[in-house]
Amino acid sequence: MKKMSRLKLFTCLVAAVVLGPSANTSQAQTAGQPAPDHPAVTIQGRTFTPRSILARNMGTQEDQTTQFPPHKIIGNIYYVGTRTLSSFLVVTPQGNILIDSTYERNIPTIEKSVMQLGFKFSDIKILLGSHAHGDHQEGDALVKQLTGAQVMAMAEDVPALQAIKPGGKEHPIDKMLRDGESVTLGDTTLVAHLTPGHTRGCTTWTMKAQEGGKTYNVVINCSLRPPAVLTPALVNEFNHSFKLVRSLPCDVQLGDHPAQYNMQEKHAKLQNGGLNPFIDAASCTLEADIEEAMFHAILDEQRKAAQP
Ligand SMILES: [Zn+2]
């Protein structure tokens, strides 16, 4: 038994060293180093492992770069991302805000989606992000180059963002944000909530959207996916973040990967007319439920493996 658990811990630690806590974790994991297939947690009848969550989030290489039909989510918020990498456009009379550029190679696809919705890519005035991983913010420099948008980022993510340099391009940072700071353009205000763990500056965005004479609370979650090895510092960060995201008023939950809010199923329901399927307060904490259960399962496994 002793040998087994040591071996298990060793395997996890090797995986952690190989994957590293760097800006490239998700890419590294998809580029041949699979996430571990243990532990497993079951939420609402569905079983997840770190590997299955990563596969659910990323899909295939093709999914990461193939346009998903651009669509209005609610109010002035639109989806302009690929099948598995979210990019959101917030439209205001004074110009638009883009949240997450994704991979640099996806910029022409995002531009096409913005145009197909009837908006101009050059009207993007502010570029925000969820977190400093290449699959979410690698394209920032190119978006800045094409639109002149102001790039704003949570201060805690700035060092990791500066390490993302596609083709040697410096990562632009025009303004550093602090936890709780607001970003306003036209009639829209987004609030940046620091929800660290997945990255140091992982940012959950909240805003209000109007539809049918009503106001809805929208929460755009940053990934809550824990890594294979949890240090005491990470444990503190995740505990803070799970508590915080659960405290946010929410009618519409979105996420940096569409699978985090079952976009495909909800989008399919759009065609039926009737109530907006993205208004779904009951599922607002589902992703936090999955990731928090996984976090505790990883922690338990780690503690057992460390026992003499
Ligand atoms: Zn990530």
GROMACS .gro file of C-alpha atoms and ligand atoms in nm:
model
  309
    1MET     CA    1   0.000   0.000   0.000
    2LYS     CA    2   0.275   0.234   0.109
    3LYS     CA    3   0.461   0.173  -0.215
    4MET     CA    4   0.148   0.219  -0.420
    5SER     CA    5   0.059   0.556  -0.275
    6ARG     CA    6   0.417   0.682  -0.299
    7LEU     CA    7   0.422   0.578  -0.661
    8LYS     CA    8   0.091   0.752  -0.720
    9LEU     CA    9   0.216   1.072  -0.559
   10PHE     CA   10   0.537   1.049  -0.757
   11THR     CA   11   0.341   1.011  -1.080
   12CYS     CA   12   0.134   1.317  -0.995
   13LEU     CA   13   0.442   1.518  -0.902
   14VAL     CA   14   0.615   1.420  -1.226
   15ALA     CA   15   0.304   1.524  -1.413
   16ALA     CA   16   0.308   1.856  -1.228
   17VAL     CA   17   0.671   1.915  -1.316
   18VAL     CA   18   0.611   1.824  -1.679
   19LEU     CA   19   0.302   2.040  -1.703
   20GLY     CA   20   0.432   2.317  -1.480
   21PRO     CA   21   0.230   2.600  -1.330
   22SER     CA   22   0.313   2.815  -1.631
   23ALA     CA   23   0.094   3.000  -1.872
   24ASN     CA   24   0.094   2.699  -2.098
   25THR     CA   25  -0.070   2.441  -1.875
   26SER     CA   26  -0.376   2.382  -2.090
   27GLN     CA   27  -0.175   2.367  -2.408
   28ALA     CA   28   0.082   2.138  -2.251
   29GLN     CA   29  -0.192   1.905  -2.137
   30THR     CA   30  -0.352   1.894  -2.477
   31ALA     CA   31  -0.018   1.857  -2.653
   32GLY     CA   32   0.036   1.497  -2.551
   33GLN     CA   33   0.054   1.509  -2.170
   34PRO     CA   34  -0.292   1.397  -2.064
   35ALA     CA   35  -0.434   1.515  -1.731
   36PRO     CA   36  -0.467   1.233  -1.475
   37ASP     CA   37  -0.776   1.011  -1.498
   38HIS     CA   38  -0.818   1.019  -1.119
   39PRO     CA   39  -0.990   1.109  -0.894
   40ALA     CA   40  -1.349   1.084  -1.019
   41VAL     CA   41  -1.645   1.287  -0.893
   42THR     CA   42  -2.013   1.253  -0.979
   43ILE     CA   43  -2.237   1.560  -0.998
   44GLN     CA   44  -2.602   1.536  -1.104
   45GLY     CA   45  -2.544   1.186  -1.238
   46ARG     CA   46  -2.242   1.278  -1.450
   47THR     CA   47  -1.896   1.151  -1.362
   48PHE     CA   48  -1.590   1.365  -1.420
   49THR     CA   49  -1.214   1.312  -1.394
   50PRO     CA   50  -0.946   1.579  -1.449
   51ARG     CA   51  -0.890   1.424  -1.793
   52SER     CA   52  -1.257   1.425  -1.888
   53ILE     CA   53  -1.302   1.786  -1.773
   54LEU     CA   54  -1.006   1.895  -1.983
   55ALA     CA   55  -1.141   1.702  -2.283
   56ARG     CA   56  -1.486   1.853  -2.229
   57ASN     CA   57  -1.337   2.204  -2.215
   58MET     CA   58  -1.096   2.180  -2.508
   59GLY     CA   59  -1.255   1.931  -2.749
   60THR     CA   60  -1.037   1.851  -3.050
   61GLN     CA   61  -0.783   2.080  -3.216
   62GLU     CA   62  -1.051   2.139  -3.478
   63ASP     CA   63  -1.309   2.236  -3.213
   64GLN     CA   64  -1.068   2.496  -3.075
   65THR     CA   65  -1.041   2.674  -3.409
   66THR     CA   66  -1.379   2.614  -3.576
   67GLN     CA   67  -1.631   2.896  -3.564
   68PHE     CA   68  -1.941   2.832  -3.354
   69PRO     CA   69  -2.246   3.011  -3.499
   70PRO     CA   70  -2.220   3.364  -3.357
   71HIS     CA   71  -2.530   3.452  -3.157
   72LYS     CA   72  -2.688   3.695  -2.918
   73ILE     CA   73  -2.681   3.560  -2.562
   74ILE     CA   74  -2.879   3.827  -2.381
   75GLY     CA   75  -2.916   4.206  -2.400
   76ASN     CA   76  -2.596   4.347  -2.550
   77ILE     CA   77  -2.384   4.031  -2.501
   78TYR     CA   78  -2.292   3.816  -2.802
   79TYR     CA   79  -2.094   3.494  -2.853
   80VAL     CA   80  -1.815   3.525  -3.112
   81GLY     CA   81  -1.587   3.235  -3.014
   82THR     CA   82  -1.510   2.890  -3.148
   83ARG     CA   83  -1.675   2.559  -3.057
   84THR     CA   84  -1.470   2.523  -2.737
   85LEU     CA   85  -1.302   2.861  -2.669
   86SER     CA   86  -1.532   3.141  -2.559
   87SER     CA   87  -1.506   3.496  -2.683
   88PHE     CA   88  -1.775   3.746  -2.586
   89LEU     CA   89  -1.863   4.077  -2.750
   90VAL     CA   90  -2.036   4.342  -2.539
   91VAL     CA   91  -2.191   4.611  -2.758
   92THR     CA   92  -2.242   4.971  -2.644
   93PRO     CA   93  -2.325   5.297  -2.825
   94GLN     CA   94  -1.967   5.412  -2.753
   95GLY     CA   95  -1.796   5.109  -2.899
   96ASN     CA   96  -1.755   4.746  -2.802
   97ILE     CA   97  -1.574   4.531  -2.549
   98LEU     CA   98  -1.419   4.193  -2.635
   99ILE     CA   99  -1.361   3.939  -2.359
  100ASP     CA  100  -1.098   3.675  -2.451
  101SER     CA  101  -0.915   3.682  -2.783
  102THR     CA  102  -0.837   3.306  -2.756
  103TYR     CA  103  -0.551   3.175  -2.975
  104GLU     CA  104  -0.396   3.424  -3.215
  105ARG     CA  105  -0.488   3.200  -3.510
  106ASN     CA  106  -0.856   3.240  -3.415
  107ILE     CA  107  -0.864   3.620  -3.463
  108PRO     CA  108  -0.987   3.604  -3.827
  109THR     CA  109  -1.265   3.370  -3.711
  110ILE     CA  110  -1.366   3.605  -3.428
  111GLU     CA  111  -1.354   3.899  -3.670
  112LYS     CA  112  -1.581   3.710  -3.909
  113SER     CA  113  -1.829   3.634  -3.628
  114VAL     CA  114  -1.835   4.000  -3.520
  115MET     CA  115  -1.908   4.104  -3.881
  116GLN     CA  116  -2.176   3.837  -3.929
  117LEU     CA  117  -2.358   3.979  -3.627
  118GLY     CA  118  -2.356   4.319  -3.800
  119PHE     CA  119  -2.082   4.484  -3.595
  120LYS     CA  120  -1.739   4.620  -3.685
  121PHE     CA  121  -1.425   4.458  -3.550
  122SER     CA  122  -1.263   4.805  -3.548
  123ASP     CA  123  -1.531   4.921  -3.301
  124ILE     CA  124  -1.368   4.712  -3.027
  125LYS     CA  125  -1.241   4.977  -2.784
  126ILE     CA  126  -1.156   4.762  -2.482
  127LEU     CA  127  -1.008   4.412  -2.467
  128LEU     CA  128  -1.051   4.214  -2.145
  129GLY     CA  129  -0.962   3.857  -2.055
  130SER     CA  130  -1.055   3.567  -1.830
  131HIS     CA  131  -0.705   3.443  -1.750
  132ALA     CA  132  -0.344   3.427  -1.861
  133HIS     CA  133  -0.346   3.103  -2.058
  134GLY     CA  134  -0.270   3.098  -2.430
  135ASP     CA  135  -0.601   2.939  -2.530
  136HIS     CA  136  -0.780   3.246  -2.387
  137GLN     CA  137  -0.548   3.544  -2.435
  138GLU     CA  138  -0.277   3.460  -2.689
  139GLY     CA  139  -0.447   3.678  -2.950
  140ASP     CA  140  -0.444   3.997  -2.741
  141ALA     CA  141  -0.150   4.160  -2.920
  142LEU     CA  142  -0.306   4.102  -3.262
  143VAL     CA  143  -0.646   4.237  -3.152
  144LYS     CA  144  -0.471   4.546  -3.017
  145GLN     CA  145  -0.280   4.583  -3.346
  146LEU     CA  146  -0.599   4.553  -3.556
  147THR     CA  147  -0.835   4.765  -3.343
  148GLY     CA  148  -0.623   4.990  -3.120
  149ALA     CA  149  -0.831   4.864  -2.825
  150GLN     CA  150  -0.718   4.937  -2.471
  151VAL     CA  151  -0.606   4.612  -2.308
  152MET     CA  152  -0.692   4.581  -1.939
  153ALA     CA  153  -0.586   4.295  -1.715
  154MET     CA  154  -0.604   4.193  -1.350
  155ALA     CA  155  -0.271   4.291  -1.192
  156GLU     CA  156  -0.209   3.939  -1.055
  157ASP     CA  157  -0.220   3.793  -1.409
  158VAL     CA  158   0.015   4.047  -1.566
  159PRO     CA  159   0.343   3.852  -1.520
  160ALA     CA  160   0.188   3.540  -1.679
  161LEU     CA  161   0.036   3.748  -1.961
  162GLN     CA  162   0.373   3.908  -2.034
  163ALA     CA  163   0.513   3.558  -2.088
  164ILE     CA  164   0.262   3.499  -2.372
  165LYS     CA  165   0.444   3.631  -2.680
  166PRO     CA  166   0.314   3.483  -3.005
  167GLY     CA  167   0.573   3.540  -3.278
  168GLY     CA  168   0.777   3.741  -3.028
  169LYS     CA  169   0.506   4.009  -2.992
  170GLU     CA  170   0.499   4.183  -2.655
  171HIS     CA  171   0.175   4.127  -2.466
  172PRO     CA  172   0.003   4.466  -2.447
  173ILE     CA  173  -0.114   4.593  -2.106
  174ASP     CA  174  -0.266   4.943  -2.108
  175LYS     CA  175  -0.427   4.927  -1.767
  176MET     CA  176  -0.384   4.706  -1.463
  177LEU     CA  177  -0.703   4.627  -1.275
  178ARG     CA  178  -0.756   4.555  -0.907
  179ASP     CA  179  -1.011   4.322  -0.751
  180GLY     CA  180  -1.354   4.487  -0.760
  181GLU     CA  181  -1.258   4.751  -1.015
  182SER     CA  182  -1.517   4.855  -1.276
  183VAL     CA  183  -1.471   4.894  -1.650
  184THR     CA  184  -1.730   5.122  -1.812
  185LEU     CA  185  -1.795   5.188  -2.179
  186GLY     CA  186  -2.111   5.363  -2.297
  187ASP     CA  187  -2.401   5.239  -2.088
  188THR     CA  188  -2.234   4.919  -1.973
  189THR     CA  189  -2.026   4.852  -1.663
  190LEU     CA  190  -1.836   4.529  -1.603
  191VAL     CA  191  -1.691   4.448  -1.260
  192ALA     CA  192  -1.366   4.250  -1.232
  193HIS     CA  193  -1.365   3.995  -0.948
  194LEU     CA  194  -1.035   3.832  -0.861
  195THR     CA  195  -1.099   3.455  -0.847
  196PRO     CA  196  -0.749   3.307  -0.830
  197GLY     CA  197  -0.649   2.942  -0.837
  198HIS     CA  198  -0.650   2.838  -1.202
  199THR     CA  199  -0.419   3.139  -1.255
  200ARG     CA  200  -0.311   3.402  -1.003
  201GLY     CA  201  -0.526   3.671  -1.165
  202CYS     CA  202  -0.816   3.460  -1.294
  203THR     CA  203  -1.096   3.716  -1.342
  204THR     CA  204  -1.470   3.658  -1.309
  205TRP     CA  205  -1.664   3.937  -1.480
  206THR     CA  206  -2.011   4.049  -1.377
  207MET     CA  207  -2.249   4.286  -1.555
  208LYS     CA  208  -2.618   4.354  -1.593
  209ALA     CA  209  -2.810   4.290  -1.913
  210GLN     CA  210  -3.153   4.416  -2.011
  211GLU     CA  211  -3.407   4.207  -2.196
  212GLY     CA  212  -3.785   4.234  -2.227
  213GLY     CA  213  -3.795   4.522  -1.979
  214LYS     CA  214  -3.613   4.320  -1.713
  215THR     CA  215  -3.258   4.339  -1.577
  216TYR     CA  216  -3.054   4.021  -1.539
  217ASN     CA  217  -2.729   3.953  -1.352
  218VAL     CA  218  -2.469   3.800  -1.582
  219VAL     CA  219  -2.162   3.619  -1.446
  220ILE     CA  220  -1.878   3.533  -1.683
  221ASN     CA  221  -1.678   3.278  -1.487
  222CYS     CA  222  -1.306   3.228  -1.506
  223SER     CA  223  -1.201   2.864  -1.506
  224LEU     CA  224  -1.217   2.701  -1.161
  225ARG     CA  225  -1.037   2.388  -1.282
  226PRO     CA  226  -0.774   2.282  -1.025
  227PRO     CA  227  -0.432   2.150  -1.126
  228ALA     CA  228  -0.309   1.796  -1.049
  229VAL     CA  229  -0.114   1.910  -0.743
  230LEU     CA  230  -0.251   2.156  -0.488
  231THR     CA  231  -0.004   2.359  -0.282
  232PRO     CA  232  -0.123   2.528   0.041
  233ALA     CA  233  -0.123   2.864  -0.142
  234LEU     CA  234  -0.344   2.722  -0.418
  235VAL     CA  235  -0.578   2.567  -0.161
  236ASN     CA  236  -0.630   2.911  -0.006
  237GLU     CA  237  -0.688   3.070  -0.347
  238PHE     CA  238  -0.943   2.810  -0.458
  239ASN     CA  239  -1.129   2.820  -0.124
  240HIS     CA  240  -1.162   3.197  -0.162
  241SER     CA  241  -1.274   3.172  -0.524
  242PHE     CA  242  -1.540   2.902  -0.476
  243LYS     CA  243  -1.692   3.105  -0.193
  244LEU     CA  244  -1.681   3.425  -0.397
  245VAL     CA  245  -1.840   3.290  -0.716
  246ARG     CA  246  -2.121   3.134  -0.510
  247SER     CA  247  -2.193   3.475  -0.355
  248LEU     CA  248  -2.244   3.658  -0.686
  249PRO     CA  249  -2.604   3.737  -0.788
  250CYS     CA  250  -2.662   3.535  -1.106
  251ASP     CA  251  -2.934   3.478  -1.364
  252VAL     CA  252  -2.709   3.401  -1.661
  253GLN     CA  253  -2.382   3.212  -1.613
  254LEU     CA  254  -2.120   3.205  -1.887
  255GLY     CA  255  -1.764   3.068  -1.884
  256ASP     CA  256  -1.431   3.079  -2.066
  257HIS     CA  257  -1.508   2.739  -2.222
  258PRO     CA  258  -1.865   2.697  -2.357
  259ALA     CA  259  -1.897   2.353  -2.194
  260GLN     CA  260  -1.885   2.528  -1.856
  261TYR     CA  261  -2.235   2.658  -1.925
  262ASN     CA  262  -2.369   2.397  -2.167
  263MET     CA  263  -2.369   2.646  -2.451
  264GLN     CA  264  -2.441   2.393  -2.725
  265GLU     CA  265  -2.759   2.264  -2.557
  266LYS     CA  266  -2.876   2.615  -2.469
  267HIS     CA  267  -2.798   2.745  -2.819
  268ALA     CA  268  -2.999   2.460  -2.973
  269LYS     CA  269  -3.298   2.570  -2.762
  270LEU     CA  270  -3.270   2.925  -2.901
  271GLN     CA  271  -3.420   2.802  -3.226
  272ASN     CA  272  -3.742   2.700  -3.046
  273GLY     CA  273  -3.828   3.058  -2.952
  274GLY     CA  274  -3.989   3.117  -2.614
  275LEU     CA  275  -3.787   3.190  -2.302
  276ASN     CA  276  -3.419   3.275  -2.342
  277PRO     CA  277  -3.243   2.945  -2.252
  278PHE     CA  278  -2.936   3.135  -2.127
  279ILE     CA  279  -3.146   3.274  -1.838
  280ASP     CA  280  -3.097   2.981  -1.606
  281ALA     CA  281  -3.036   3.080  -1.243
  282ALA     CA  282  -3.070   2.718  -1.131
  283SER     CA  283  -2.754   2.616  -1.318
  284CYS     CA  284  -2.544   2.917  -1.213
  285THR     CA  285  -2.333   2.718  -0.964
  286LEU     CA  286  -2.320   2.386  -1.151
  287GLU     CA  287  -1.966   2.445  -1.280
  288ALA     CA  288  -1.851   2.551  -0.931
  289ASP     CA  289  -2.013   2.233  -0.792
  290ILE     CA  290  -1.817   2.015  -1.036
  291GLU     CA  291  -1.484   2.191  -0.984
  292GLU     CA  292  -1.517   2.223  -0.607
  293ALA     CA  293  -1.595   1.851  -0.575
  294MET     CA  294  -1.292   1.778  -0.793
  295PHE     CA  295  -1.077   2.014  -0.582
  296HIS     CA  296  -1.172   1.829  -0.261
  297ALA     CA  297  -1.121   1.489  -0.425
  298ILE     CA  298  -0.772   1.589  -0.542
  299LEU     CA  299  -0.694   1.723  -0.196
  300ASP     CA  300  -0.813   1.398  -0.030
  301GLU     CA  301  -0.608   1.188  -0.268
  302GLN     CA  302  -0.305   1.404  -0.205
  303ARG     CA  303  -0.342   1.382   0.176
  304LYS     CA  304  -0.383   1.003   0.166
  305ALA     CA  305  -0.078   0.965  -0.056
  306ALA     CA  306   0.126   1.180   0.184
  307GLN     CA  307   0.033   0.971   0.491
  308PRO     CA  308   0.322   0.760   0.625
  309ZN      ZN  309  -0.684   2.791  -1.838
   0.00000   0.00000   0.00000
